[in-house]
Coordinates of C-alpha atoms in Angstrom, one line a residue:
Chain A
M1 CA -61.5 -43.9 -43.0
I2 CA -59.2 -46.8 -43.8
W3 CA -57.0 -44.4 -45.8
R4 CA -56.8 -42.0 -42.8
K5 CA -55.9 -44.8 -40.4
T6 CA -53.2 -46.1 -42.8
V7 CA -51.7 -42.7 -43.2
N8 CA -51.8 -42.3 -39.4
V9 CA -49.9 -45.6 -38.8
V10 CA -47.4 -44.9 -41.5
M11 CA -46.6 -41.4 -40.3
L12 CA -46.3 -42.5 -36.6
A13 CA -44.0 -45.4 -37.6
L14 CA -41.8 -42.9 -39.6
M15 CA -41.4 -40.8 -36.4
W16 CA -40.4 -43.8 -34.3
L17 CA -38.0 -44.7 -37.1
A18 CA -36.5 -41.1 -37.1
A19 CA -35.7 -41.4 -33.4
A20 CA -34.1 -44.8 -33.9
V21 CA -32.0 -43.5 -36.9
V22 CA -30.8 -40.5 -34.8
L23 CA -29.5 -42.7 -32.1
L24 CA -27.6 -44.9 -34.5
P25 CA -24.6 -42.6 -35.1
L26 CA -24.3 -42.1 -31.3
V27 CA -24.1 -45.8 -30.7
L28 CA -21.7 -46.2 -33.7
I29 CA -19.4 -43.5 -32.4
L30 CA -19.3 -44.7 -28.8
V31 CA -18.8 -48.3 -29.7
H32 CA -15.8 -47.4 -31.9
L33 CA -14.4 -45.1 -29.2
V34 CA -14.4 -47.8 -26.6
R35 CA -13.3 -50.6 -29.0
E36 CA -10.4 -48.7 -30.5
G37 CA -9.5 -46.5 -27.6
A38 CA -9.9 -48.6 -24.4
S39 CA -7.0 -51.0 -25.1
S40 CA -4.5 -48.1 -25.4
I41 CA -5.4 -46.5 -22.1
N42 CA -2.8 -47.6 -19.6
W43 CA -0.4 -46.1 -17.1
D44 CA 2.0 -44.9 -19.9
F45 CA -0.9 -43.0 -21.5
F46 CA -1.2 -40.7 -18.5
T47 CA 2.5 -40.5 -17.4
K48 CA 4.6 -40.4 -20.6
V49 CA 5.1 -37.6 -23.1
Q50 CA 4.1 -38.2 -26.7
S51 CA 6.6 -40.2 -28.8
A52 CA 8.5 -38.9 -31.8
P53 CA 6.7 -39.3 -35.2
G54 CA 6.9 -42.8 -36.5
T55 CA 8.0 -44.4 -33.2
T56 CA 5.8 -46.5 -31.0
G57 CA 4.9 -46.1 -27.4
G58 CA 4.6 -42.8 -25.5
G59 CA 1.6 -41.2 -23.9
M60 CA -0.3 -38.0 -23.6
S61 CA 0.8 -36.5 -20.3
N62 CA 1.9 -33.3 -22.0
A63 CA -1.5 -32.9 -23.7
I64 CA -3.5 -33.8 -20.6
V65 CA -1.6 -31.2 -18.5
G66 CA -1.8 -28.7 -21.4
T67 CA -5.5 -29.0 -21.5
L68 CA -5.7 -28.5 -17.8
V69 CA -3.5 -25.4 -18.0
L70 CA -5.6 -24.0 -20.9
L71 CA -8.9 -24.6 -19.0
L72 CA -7.4 -22.9 -15.9
I73 CA -6.5 -19.8 -17.8
A74 CA -9.9 -19.8 -19.6
S75 CA -11.8 -20.2 -16.4
G76 CA -9.7 -17.6 -14.6
I77 CA -10.6 -15.0 -17.2
G78 CA -14.0 -16.2 -18.6
L79 CA -15.9 -17.1 -15.4
P80 CA -15.5 -13.9 -13.3
V81 CA -16.4 -11.7 -16.3
G82 CA -19.2 -14.1 -17.4
I83 CA -20.7 -14.4 -14.0
A84 CA -20.5 -10.7 -13.3
A85 CA -22.2 -10.0 -16.6
G86 CA -24.9 -12.6 -15.7
I87 CA -25.5 -10.7 -12.4
Y88 CA -25.8 -7.5 -14.3
L89 CA -28.4 -9.1 -16.7
A90 CA -30.4 -10.5 -13.8
E91 CA -30.4 -7.3 -11.7
N92 CA -31.3 -5.0 -14.6
R93 CA -33.8 -7.4 -16.2
T94 CA -35.9 -4.8 -18.1
A95 CA -33.3 -2.1 -18.8
R96 CA -32.9 -1.4 -22.5
L97 CA -29.1 -1.8 -22.3
A98 CA -29.5 -5.1 -20.6
S99 CA -31.7 -6.4 -23.4
A100 CA -29.1 -5.4 -25.9
V101 CA -26.3 -7.1 -23.8
R102 CA -28.5 -10.3 -23.5
F103 CA -29.1 -10.3 -27.3
L104 CA -25.4 -9.7 -28.1
A105 CA -24.3 -12.4 -25.6
D106 CA -26.5 -14.9 -27.7
V107 CA -24.9 -13.5 -30.9
L108 CA -21.4 -13.9 -29.4
N109 CA -22.3 -17.5 -28.5
G110 CA -23.0 -18.1 -32.2
V111 CA -19.6 -16.9 -33.4
P112 CA -17.9 -19.8 -35.1
S113 CA -15.0 -21.1 -33.0
I114 CA -12.5 -20.8 -35.8
V115 CA -13.3 -17.0 -36.0
T116 CA -12.6 -16.8 -32.2
G117 CA -9.3 -18.5 -33.0
I118 CA -8.2 -16.1 -35.6
F119 CA -9.4 -13.2 -33.4
A120 CA -7.2 -14.4 -30.6
W121 CA -4.3 -14.8 -33.0
Q122 CA -4.7 -11.2 -34.2
V123 CA -4.7 -9.7 -30.6
M124 CA -2.6 -12.2 -28.7
V125 CA -0.1 -13.8 -31.1
K126 CA 0.6 -11.4 -33.9
P127 CA 1.6 -8.4 -31.6
V128 CA 4.1 -10.4 -29.5
G129 CA 5.3 -12.6 -32.4
H130 CA 4.9 -16.0 -30.9
F131 CA 2.2 -18.5 -30.0
S132 CA 1.4 -19.1 -26.3
A133 CA -0.9 -20.9 -23.9
W134 CA -2.1 -17.4 -22.8
A135 CA -3.5 -16.9 -26.3
G136 CA -5.2 -20.3 -26.3
G137 CA -6.7 -19.6 -22.9
V138 CA -8.0 -16.2 -24.0
A139 CA -9.7 -17.8 -27.1
L140 CA -11.4 -20.3 -24.9
A141 CA -12.4 -17.6 -22.3
T142 CA -14.0 -15.7 -25.2
M143 CA -16.3 -18.7 -25.7
M144 CA -17.0 -19.1 -22.0
I145 CA -18.1 -15.6 -21.2
P146 CA -21.5 -15.6 -23.0
L147 CA -22.2 -19.1 -21.8
A148 CA -21.5 -18.3 -18.2
A149 CA -23.4 -15.0 -18.4
R150 CA -26.6 -16.5 -19.7
T151 CA -26.7 -19.5 -17.2
T152 CA -25.9 -17.2 -14.3
E153 CA -28.7 -14.9 -15.3
E154 CA -31.2 -17.8 -15.5
M155 CA -30.1 -19.1 -12.1
I156 CA -30.4 -15.8 -10.4
R157 CA -33.9 -15.3 -11.8
T158 CA -35.0 -18.5 -10.0
V159 CA -34.4 -16.7 -6.6
P160 CA -37.8 -15.4 -5.3
N161 CA -38.2 -11.6 -5.1
S162 CA -39.5 -11.9 -1.6
L163 CA -36.1 -13.0 -0.4
R164 CA -34.5 -9.9 -1.9
E165 CA -37.2 -7.7 -0.4
A166 CA -36.8 -9.2 3.0
A167 CA -33.1 -8.5 3.0
L168 CA -33.7 -4.9 1.8
A169 CA -36.3 -4.4 4.5
L170 CA -33.8 -5.5 7.2
G171 CA -31.6 -2.6 6.0
Y172 CA -29.2 -4.5 3.9
S173 CA -27.6 -2.3 1.1
T174 CA -28.3 -3.3 -2.5
W175 CA -24.9 -4.8 -3.1
R176 CA -25.0 -6.9 0.1
T177 CA -28.5 -8.1 -0.7
S178 CA -27.4 -9.1 -4.2
L179 CA -24.1 -10.8 -3.3
T180 CA -24.9 -12.4 0.1
I181 CA -28.6 -13.2 -0.4
V182 CA -29.5 -13.5 -4.0
V183 CA -26.2 -14.7 -5.6
R184 CA -25.6 -16.9 -2.5
T185 CA -28.9 -18.6 -3.0
A186 CA -28.4 -19.2 -6.7
L187 CA -24.8 -20.3 -6.2
P188 CA -25.2 -24.0 -6.8
G189 CA -26.9 -23.2 -10.1
I190 CA -24.1 -20.8 -11.0
V191 CA -21.5 -23.4 -10.3
T192 CA -23.5 -25.8 -12.5
G193 CA -23.5 -23.2 -15.3
A194 CA -19.8 -22.7 -14.9
L195 CA -19.1 -26.4 -15.2
V196 CA -21.3 -26.7 -18.3
A197 CA -19.3 -23.8 -19.9
L198 CA -16.1 -25.6 -18.9
A199 CA -17.3 -28.9 -20.4
R200 CA -18.3 -27.1 -23.6
V201 CA -14.8 -25.5 -24.2
A202 CA -12.8 -28.5 -23.0
G203 CA -13.2 -30.3 -26.4
E204 CA -12.6 -27.2 -28.6
T205 CA -9.9 -27.5 -31.1
A206 CA -10.3 -24.7 -33.7
P207 CA -9.6 -21.8 -31.2
L208 CA -6.3 -23.5 -30.2
L209 CA -4.9 -24.2 -33.7
F210 CA -3.2 -20.8 -34.1
T211 CA -2.9 -19.8 -30.5
A212 CA -1.8 -22.7 -28.2
L213 CA -0.4 -24.4 -31.3
G214 CA 0.5 -27.7 -29.6
N215 CA 3.8 -28.9 -28.1
I216 CA 5.5 -32.2 -28.2
F217 CA 7.2 -31.5 -24.9
F218 CA 5.9 -31.2 -21.4
T219 CA 5.3 -27.7 -20.2
V220 CA 3.2 -25.7 -17.8
D221 CA 4.6 -22.3 -18.8
P222 CA 1.8 -20.2 -20.2
N223 CA 4.2 -18.1 -22.2
K224 CA 5.2 -21.1 -24.3
V225 CA 3.2 -23.1 -26.8
I226 CA 1.4 -25.9 -25.1
A227 CA -0.2 -29.2 -26.1
A228 CA -3.9 -30.0 -25.6
L229 CA -5.9 -33.2 -26.0
P230 CA -8.1 -32.0 -28.8
L231 CA -5.0 -30.6 -30.7
N232 CA -3.3 -34.0 -30.4
I233 CA -6.3 -35.9 -31.5
Y234 CA -6.3 -33.8 -34.7
S235 CA -2.6 -34.0 -35.5
F236 CA -2.5 -37.7 -34.6
A237 CA -5.6 -38.5 -36.6
I238 CA -4.3 -36.9 -39.8
S239 CA -0.8 -38.4 -39.4
P240 CA 0.2 -41.6 -41.4
Y241 CA 1.2 -43.6 -38.3
D242 CA -1.0 -46.5 -37.0
D243 CA 0.4 -46.1 -33.5
W244 CA -0.6 -42.5 -33.4
H245 CA -4.1 -43.4 -34.7
R246 CA -4.4 -45.7 -31.8
L247 CA -3.4 -42.9 -29.4
A248 CA -5.9 -40.6 -31.1
W249 CA -8.7 -43.0 -30.3
A250 CA -7.5 -43.3 -26.7
A251 CA -7.2 -39.5 -26.3
S252 CA -10.7 -39.1 -27.7
L253 CA -12.1 -41.6 -25.2
V254 CA -10.3 -39.8 -22.4
L255 CA -11.6 -36.4 -23.6
I256 CA -15.2 -37.6 -23.8
V257 CA -14.9 -39.1 -20.4
L258 CA -13.5 -35.8 -19.1
V259 CA -16.4 -33.9 -20.7
L260 CA -19.0 -36.3 -19.4
L261 CA -17.4 -36.2 -15.9
I262 CA -17.6 -32.4 -15.8
S263 CA -21.2 -32.6 -17.1
I264 CA -22.2 -35.2 -14.4
A265 CA -20.5 -33.2 -11.7
A266 CA -22.6 -30.2 -12.9
R267 CA -25.8 -32.3 -12.5
Y268 CA -24.9 -33.4 -9.0
V269 CA -24.2 -29.9 -7.7
V270 CA -27.4 -29.1 -5.8
R271 CA -29.8 -27.1 -7.8
P272 CA -31.3 -23.9 -6.3
K273 CA -34.1 -24.6 -3.9
F274 CA -36.8 -22.7 -5.7
G275 CA -37.2 -24.6 -8.9
K276 CA -38.6 -22.7 -11.8
A277 CA -38.0 -19.1 -12.8
V278 CA -40.3 -16.6 -11.1
D279 CA -41.0 -13.4 -13.0
Chain B
M1 CA -24.6 5.8 5.3
G2 CA -22.2 7.2 2.8
G3 CA -20.2 4.0 2.8
V4 CA -23.3 2.0 1.7
A5 CA -23.9 4.2 -1.3
V6 CA -20.2 3.8 -2.3
G7 CA -20.5 0.0 -2.1
D8 CA -23.6 0.1 -4.2
R9 CA -22.0 2.2 -6.8
I10 CA -18.9 0.0 -7.0
Y11 CA -21.0 -3.1 -7.3
R12 CA -23.2 -1.6 -9.9
G13 CA -20.2 -0.3 -11.8
V14 CA -18.3 -3.7 -11.8
T15 CA -21.3 -5.7 -13.0
T16 CA -22.3 -3.2 -15.6
L17 CA -18.7 -3.2 -16.8
A18 CA -18.8 -7.0 -17.2
G19 CA -22.0 -6.7 -19.2
L20 CA -20.5 -4.1 -21.4
A21 CA -17.5 -6.3 -21.8
I22 CA -19.7 -8.7 -23.9
V23 CA -20.6 -5.9 -26.2
A24 CA -17.0 -4.7 -26.5
L25 CA -15.8 -8.2 -27.1
L26 CA -18.2 -8.8 -30.0
L27 CA -17.2 -5.5 -31.5
Y28 CA -13.5 -6.2 -31.0
I29 CA -13.8 -9.5 -32.7
A30 CA -15.6 -8.0 -35.7
V31 CA -13.2 -5.1 -36.0
E32 CA -10.0 -7.2 -35.7
V33 CA -11.2 -9.8 -38.2
F34 CA -12.4 -7.2 -40.7
T35 CA -9.3 -5.0 -40.5
G36 CA -7.2 -8.1 -40.8
G37 CA -8.9 -9.0 -44.0
W38 CA -9.1 -5.4 -45.3
P39 CA -5.9 -5.5 -47.6
V40 CA -7.5 -8.3 -49.5
F41 CA -11.0 -6.7 -49.8
R42 CA -9.2 -3.5 -51.0
K43 CA -7.1 -5.3 -53.6
F44 CA -9.7 -7.6 -55.0
G45 CA -12.9 -5.8 -54.1
L46 CA -16.2 -7.7 -54.0
G47 CA -14.7 -9.9 -56.8
F48 CA -12.9 -11.7 -53.9
L49 CA -16.3 -13.3 -53.0
T50 CA -17.1 -14.4 -56.5
S51 CA -13.6 -15.3 -57.9
S52 CA -12.8 -19.0 -57.9
A53 CA -9.0 -18.6 -58.2
W54 CA -7.3 -19.6 -54.9
D55 CA -3.6 -19.6 -55.6
P56 CA -1.3 -18.8 -52.7
V57 CA 1.8 -19.3 -54.8
H58 CA 0.9 -16.4 -57.1
D59 CA -0.9 -14.5 -54.3
V60 CA -4.2 -14.5 -56.1
Y61 CA -7.3 -15.1 -53.9
G62 CA -10.9 -15.8 -54.5
A63 CA -13.3 -17.1 -51.9
A64 CA -15.8 -18.7 -54.2
P65 CA -14.7 -22.4 -53.7
A66 CA -14.8 -22.0 -49.9
I67 CA -18.2 -20.2 -50.0
F68 CA -19.5 -22.9 -52.5
G69 CA -18.3 -25.7 -50.2
T70 CA -19.8 -24.1 -47.1
L71 CA -23.2 -23.7 -48.8
V72 CA -23.2 -27.2 -50.4
S73 CA -22.1 -29.1 -47.2
S74 CA -24.5 -27.1 -45.1
A75 CA -27.3 -27.8 -47.6
I76 CA -26.6 -31.6 -47.5
A77 CA -26.6 -31.4 -43.7
L78 CA -30.0 -29.7 -43.6
V79 CA -31.6 -32.1 -46.1
I80 CA -30.5 -35.1 -44.1
A81 CA -30.9 -33.6 -40.6
T82 CA -34.2 -31.7 -40.9
P83 CA -36.6 -34.6 -41.3
L84 CA -34.8 -36.8 -38.8
A85 CA -34.5 -34.0 -36.2
V86 CA -38.1 -32.8 -36.6
G87 CA -39.4 -36.4 -36.6
T88 CA -37.4 -37.2 -33.4
A89 CA -38.7 -34.0 -31.8
V90 CA -42.3 -34.9 -32.7
F91 CA -41.7 -38.4 -31.4
L92 CA -40.4 -37.1 -28.1
S93 CA -43.0 -34.5 -27.5
E94 CA -46.1 -36.3 -28.9
L95 CA -45.6 -40.0 -29.0
A96 CA -43.0 -41.4 -26.6
P97 CA -44.1 -42.5 -23.2
R98 CA -42.3 -40.7 -20.4
W99 CA -40.0 -43.6 -19.4
L100 CA -38.8 -43.9 -23.0
G101 CA -38.8 -40.2 -24.0
Q102 CA -36.5 -38.9 -21.2
P103 CA -33.6 -41.2 -21.8
I104 CA -33.8 -40.8 -25.6
A105 CA -33.9 -37.0 -25.2
F106 CA -30.8 -37.3 -23.0
L107 CA -29.0 -39.4 -25.6
V108 CA -29.9 -37.0 -28.4
D109 CA -28.5 -34.2 -26.3
L110 CA -25.3 -36.3 -25.8
L111 CA -24.7 -36.0 -29.5
A112 CA -24.1 -32.2 -28.9
A113 CA -21.6 -33.0 -26.2
I114 CA -19.2 -34.9 -28.4
P115 CA -16.3 -32.7 -29.4
S116 CA -16.0 -31.8 -33.1
V117 CA -12.5 -33.3 -33.4
V118 CA -13.9 -36.7 -32.2
Y119 CA -16.5 -36.6 -34.9
G120 CA -13.6 -35.9 -37.3
L121 CA -11.6 -38.9 -36.0
W122 CA -14.7 -41.1 -36.5
G123 CA -15.2 -39.6 -39.9
I124 CA -11.7 -40.4 -41.1
F125 CA -11.6 -44.0 -39.8
V126 CA -15.3 -45.1 -40.0
L127 CA -17.3 -42.9 -42.3
E128 CA -14.8 -42.5 -45.1
P129 CA -14.3 -46.3 -45.6
M130 CA -18.1 -46.7 -45.4
M131 CA -18.4 -43.9 -48.0
R132 CA -16.0 -45.6 -50.3
D133 CA -17.1 -49.2 -49.9
S134 CA -20.8 -49.0 -49.3
I135 CA -22.5 -45.6 -49.6
A136 CA -21.0 -44.6 -53.0
P137 CA -21.4 -48.0 -54.6
F138 CA -25.0 -48.2 -53.3
L139 CA -25.9 -44.8 -54.8
Q140 CA -24.2 -45.5 -58.1
N141 CA -24.8 -49.2 -58.7
T142 CA -27.8 -50.2 -56.7
L143 CA -29.9 -47.0 -57.1
H144 CA -28.3 -46.3 -60.6
L145 CA -27.8 -42.7 -59.7
G146 CA -24.3 -42.6 -61.1
G147 CA -25.5 -40.7 -64.2
L148 CA -26.5 -37.7 -62.1
P149 CA -23.7 -35.1 -62.0
I150 CA -23.9 -34.9 -58.2
F151 CA -23.1 -38.7 -57.9
D152 CA -20.6 -38.7 -60.8
G153 CA -17.0 -40.0 -60.4
V154 CA -15.2 -42.2 -57.9
S155 CA -15.5 -41.8 -54.2
Y156 CA -12.2 -42.1 -52.4
G157 CA -13.9 -41.5 -49.0
P158 CA -13.3 -37.8 -48.2
G159 CA -15.4 -35.2 -49.9
M160 CA -18.4 -33.0 -49.8
L161 CA -20.9 -35.8 -49.1
A162 CA -18.9 -37.1 -46.2
A163 CA -18.7 -33.6 -44.7
G164 CA -22.4 -33.1 -45.2
I165 CA -23.2 -36.4 -43.4
I166 CA -21.0 -35.5 -40.4
L167 CA -22.5 -32.0 -40.2
A168 CA -26.0 -33.6 -40.3
I169 CA -25.2 -35.7 -37.3
M170 CA -23.7 -32.7 -35.5
I171 CA -26.6 -30.3 -36.0
L172 CA -29.3 -32.9 -35.3
P173 CA -29.4 -32.3 -31.5
Y174 CA -29.7 -28.5 -31.9
I175 CA -32.6 -28.7 -34.4
S176 CA -34.3 -31.4 -32.3
A177 CA -33.9 -29.5 -29.0
V178 CA -35.4 -26.3 -30.3
T179 CA -38.2 -28.1 -32.2
R180 CA -39.1 -30.1 -29.1
E181 CA -39.3 -26.9 -27.0
V182 CA -41.6 -25.1 -29.4
L183 CA -43.8 -28.2 -29.8
M184 CA -44.2 -28.3 -26.0
A185 CA -45.2 -24.6 -26.0
V186 CA -48.3 -25.5 -28.0
P187 CA -51.2 -25.5 -25.6
R188 CA -52.7 -28.9 -24.6
S189 CA -56.2 -27.6 -25.5
Q190 CA -55.2 -27.4 -29.1
R191 CA -54.5 -31.2 -29.1
E192 CA -57.6 -32.0 -27.2
A193 CA -59.7 -29.9 -29.6
A194 CA -58.3 -31.8 -32.6
F195 CA -59.0 -35.2 -31.0
A196 CA -62.5 -34.0 -30.0
L197 CA -63.2 -33.4 -33.7
G198 CA -62.3 -37.0 -34.5
A199 CA -58.7 -36.5 -35.8
T200 CA -56.3 -39.3 -35.8
R201 CA -53.0 -38.8 -33.9
W202 CA -51.2 -37.9 -37.1
E203 CA -53.9 -35.4 -38.1
M204 CA -53.8 -33.9 -34.7
I205 CA -50.0 -33.4 -35.0
R206 CA -50.3 -32.1 -38.6
D207 CA -53.3 -29.7 -38.1
A208 CA -53.1 -28.7 -34.5
V209 CA -49.5 -28.8 -33.3
I210 CA -47.2 -28.1 -36.3
P211 CA -49.0 -25.0 -37.6
G212 CA -48.7 -23.2 -34.2
A213 CA -45.0 -24.2 -33.9
K214 CA -44.0 -23.7 -37.5
S215 CA -42.0 -20.5 -37.1
G216 CA -40.2 -21.9 -34.1
I217 CA -39.3 -25.1 -36.0
V218 CA -38.0 -23.1 -38.9
G219 CA -36.0 -21.1 -36.3
G220 CA -34.5 -24.3 -35.0
I221 CA -33.5 -25.3 -38.5
V222 CA -31.9 -21.9 -39.2
L223 CA -30.1 -22.3 -35.9
G224 CA -28.8 -25.6 -37.1
L225 CA -27.7 -24.0 -40.3
G226 CA -25.8 -21.4 -38.3
R227 CA -23.9 -24.3 -36.6
A228 CA -23.2 -26.1 -39.8
L229 CA -21.9 -22.9 -41.6
G230 CA -19.2 -22.4 -38.9
E231 CA -18.4 -25.9 -37.9
T232 CA -14.7 -26.5 -38.4
M233 CA -12.7 -29.5 -37.2
A234 CA -14.9 -32.4 -38.3
V235 CA -15.4 -30.9 -41.7
T236 CA -11.7 -30.1 -42.1
M237 CA -10.9 -33.7 -41.4
V238 CA -13.3 -35.3 -44.0
I239 CA -13.9 -32.8 -46.8
G240 CA -10.6 -33.4 -48.6
N241 CA -9.4 -29.8 -48.5
A242 CA -9.0 -28.7 -52.1
P243 CA -10.0 -25.3 -53.5
T244 CA -12.1 -26.7 -56.3
I245 CA -15.7 -26.3 -57.3
S246 CA -17.1 -29.6 -58.5
A247 CA -20.7 -30.7 -59.2
S248 CA -19.9 -34.2 -57.8
L249 CA -20.6 -34.6 -54.1
F250 CA -17.8 -37.3 -54.0
A251 CA -15.2 -34.7 -54.9
S252 CA -13.0 -32.9 -52.4
G253 CA -13.7 -29.3 -51.4
Y254 CA -13.2 -26.6 -48.9
T255 CA -15.5 -24.7 -46.6
M256 CA -14.8 -21.2 -45.2
A257 CA -14.0 -22.6 -41.8
S258 CA -11.9 -25.5 -43.1
I259 CA -9.7 -23.4 -45.4
I260 CA -8.8 -21.2 -42.4
A261 CA -8.1 -24.2 -40.2
N262 CA -6.0 -26.0 -42.9
E263 CA -3.9 -23.1 -44.3
F264 CA -3.7 -20.4 -41.6
A265 CA -0.7 -21.9 -39.7
E266 CA 1.5 -21.9 -42.9
A267 CA 0.2 -18.6 -44.3
A268 CA 2.1 -15.4 -44.6
G269 CA 1.5 -11.9 -45.9
L270 CA -1.5 -11.5 -48.2
H271 CA -2.4 -15.2 -47.7
I272 CA -3.1 -14.5 -44.0
S273 CA -5.2 -11.4 -45.0
A274 CA -7.2 -13.5 -47.5
L275 CA -8.0 -16.1 -44.8
L276 CA -9.0 -13.3 -42.3
A277 CA -11.2 -11.9 -45.1
I278 CA -12.9 -15.3 -45.4
G279 CA -13.2 -15.3 -41.6
A280 CA -14.9 -11.9 -41.7
T281 CA -17.3 -13.1 -44.4
L282 CA -18.1 -16.2 -42.3
L283 CA -18.6 -14.1 -39.2
A284 CA -21.0 -11.8 -41.1
V285 CA -23.0 -14.7 -42.5
T286 CA -23.3 -16.5 -39.2
L287 CA -24.4 -13.3 -37.4
V288 CA -27.2 -12.8 -39.9
V289 CA -28.3 -16.4 -39.7
N290 CA -28.2 -16.5 -35.9
V291 CA -30.2 -13.3 -35.5
L292 CA -32.8 -14.6 -38.0
A293 CA -33.1 -17.9 -36.0
R294 CA -33.5 -16.1 -32.7
W295 CA -36.2 -13.9 -34.2
L296 CA -38.1 -16.9 -35.6
V297 CA -38.0 -18.8 -32.3
A298 CA -39.0 -15.7 -30.3
R299 CA -42.1 -15.3 -32.5
V300 CA -43.5 -18.6 -31.2
G301 CA -42.8 -17.7 -27.6
V302 CA -44.6 -14.4 -28.0
R303 CA -47.7 -16.0 -29.6
Y304 CA -48.4 -18.3 -26.7
T305 CA -47.8 -16.0 -23.7

């Protein structure tokens, strides 16, 4: 019995230890981000364009605006398609085609982001002969579609069937019932899902390497190459300049805060009234 | 009522089309990447996957170093991450009081929200010096493991072990989240039955909870493997980027994802095709791994409903 109790205590202690060890890197990373990055975040960081290699000063305004442009393109393409696909999945829950689409959406979600990047290069860069923000946006949209589709489906499934039946009984057509009753009810959840998808692609670098490419100048023209925060963090981190390393930490801190802000915004959008999924 | 029927048809058509767009997109990705790599598959055949010659100057390509690096770095990641992630999940679902469990679960999920490139930055400026000054000397001098081929040679910081450690941190939250979910799917009555038979808490976990959730836990680990295989930026920044196959984990290497990230922008002609062929191989491997993971997790869900 003493042996069994000893084993019990040792194993339980190991699990407490595992949880503590897992949190260690998180703390280390956040501490370093704040310590190395916070001091470089000032007015210049947000308003000035990046400096030439080897020179000091400058900011990240071109990268911040570039990231916003890329996210705008990605959302403009990815969210309508993803949400409509989610509606399809929810409205045809048991159809065999819908099961296949659901499965393939999960598979698409597992495609490595670098593969998404070379795909976008093949279809958006190679044919026209130059890199562009459009190509970067399409690459990010490709990642958003399955994310938005699956969350939209889950949220629509939380709407009780009785609501749908009531609308149909009042003589509403199917499409009106779906759009103005069911989707309307699930809307806060769908917005949450859209924001989560946005937060997820905001920090992506690999899909942009050979599409948006990066740009040391300020631009909002989607036909041109464009800078992005993750791209700048990468190129600044592997550069030999201390001043750029400093800016890379600052950009990482800003990027993380951006991702967290979107995630927190997603939490505060009111969830659908009906709680758990009803089947 | 003709207008109503038309509206329904349009609505149905548009949403179905969006659903089919997902299928089309996945097929499109597969076709584009495979056709892009086709010239290399045709020229080198299956030998492309086993040849270790990667020489863009002489236009000779073999994917073996990249495949080797992907497998080794992912294996290191799994060896480190699995016990920690499963231990954390068990802690969260079986041991932690609610007030402690919820914030810790949130923090573990936060690990998944950190962008890959930020892990890479941290890897370059924190992990690599740590690797060079503490981890490698500790393994070689304190533990006297320097005689083993895998810990042979000098660590300059970047290398296979650094990549594996970063990957481990990155896949931890995924394995932990899936494991926690399948553990929670095990019925309460199982635990109560074990306690009623006089089991200690650990025996209850080992004999009543883990067996029912085993397939799901393995599924979570396989899902983590899928993430590790395709992870790009953090690995590219710490693995050293050299097309070599070395037994030492301190040596530089490449992974399938990092060789694409590092060389694609400067590639031309057959070199591009070779990188696309590696992308196609990576896509095929991750598809198989992901489908396997989903099947394993789904099995647990089925058993308890």
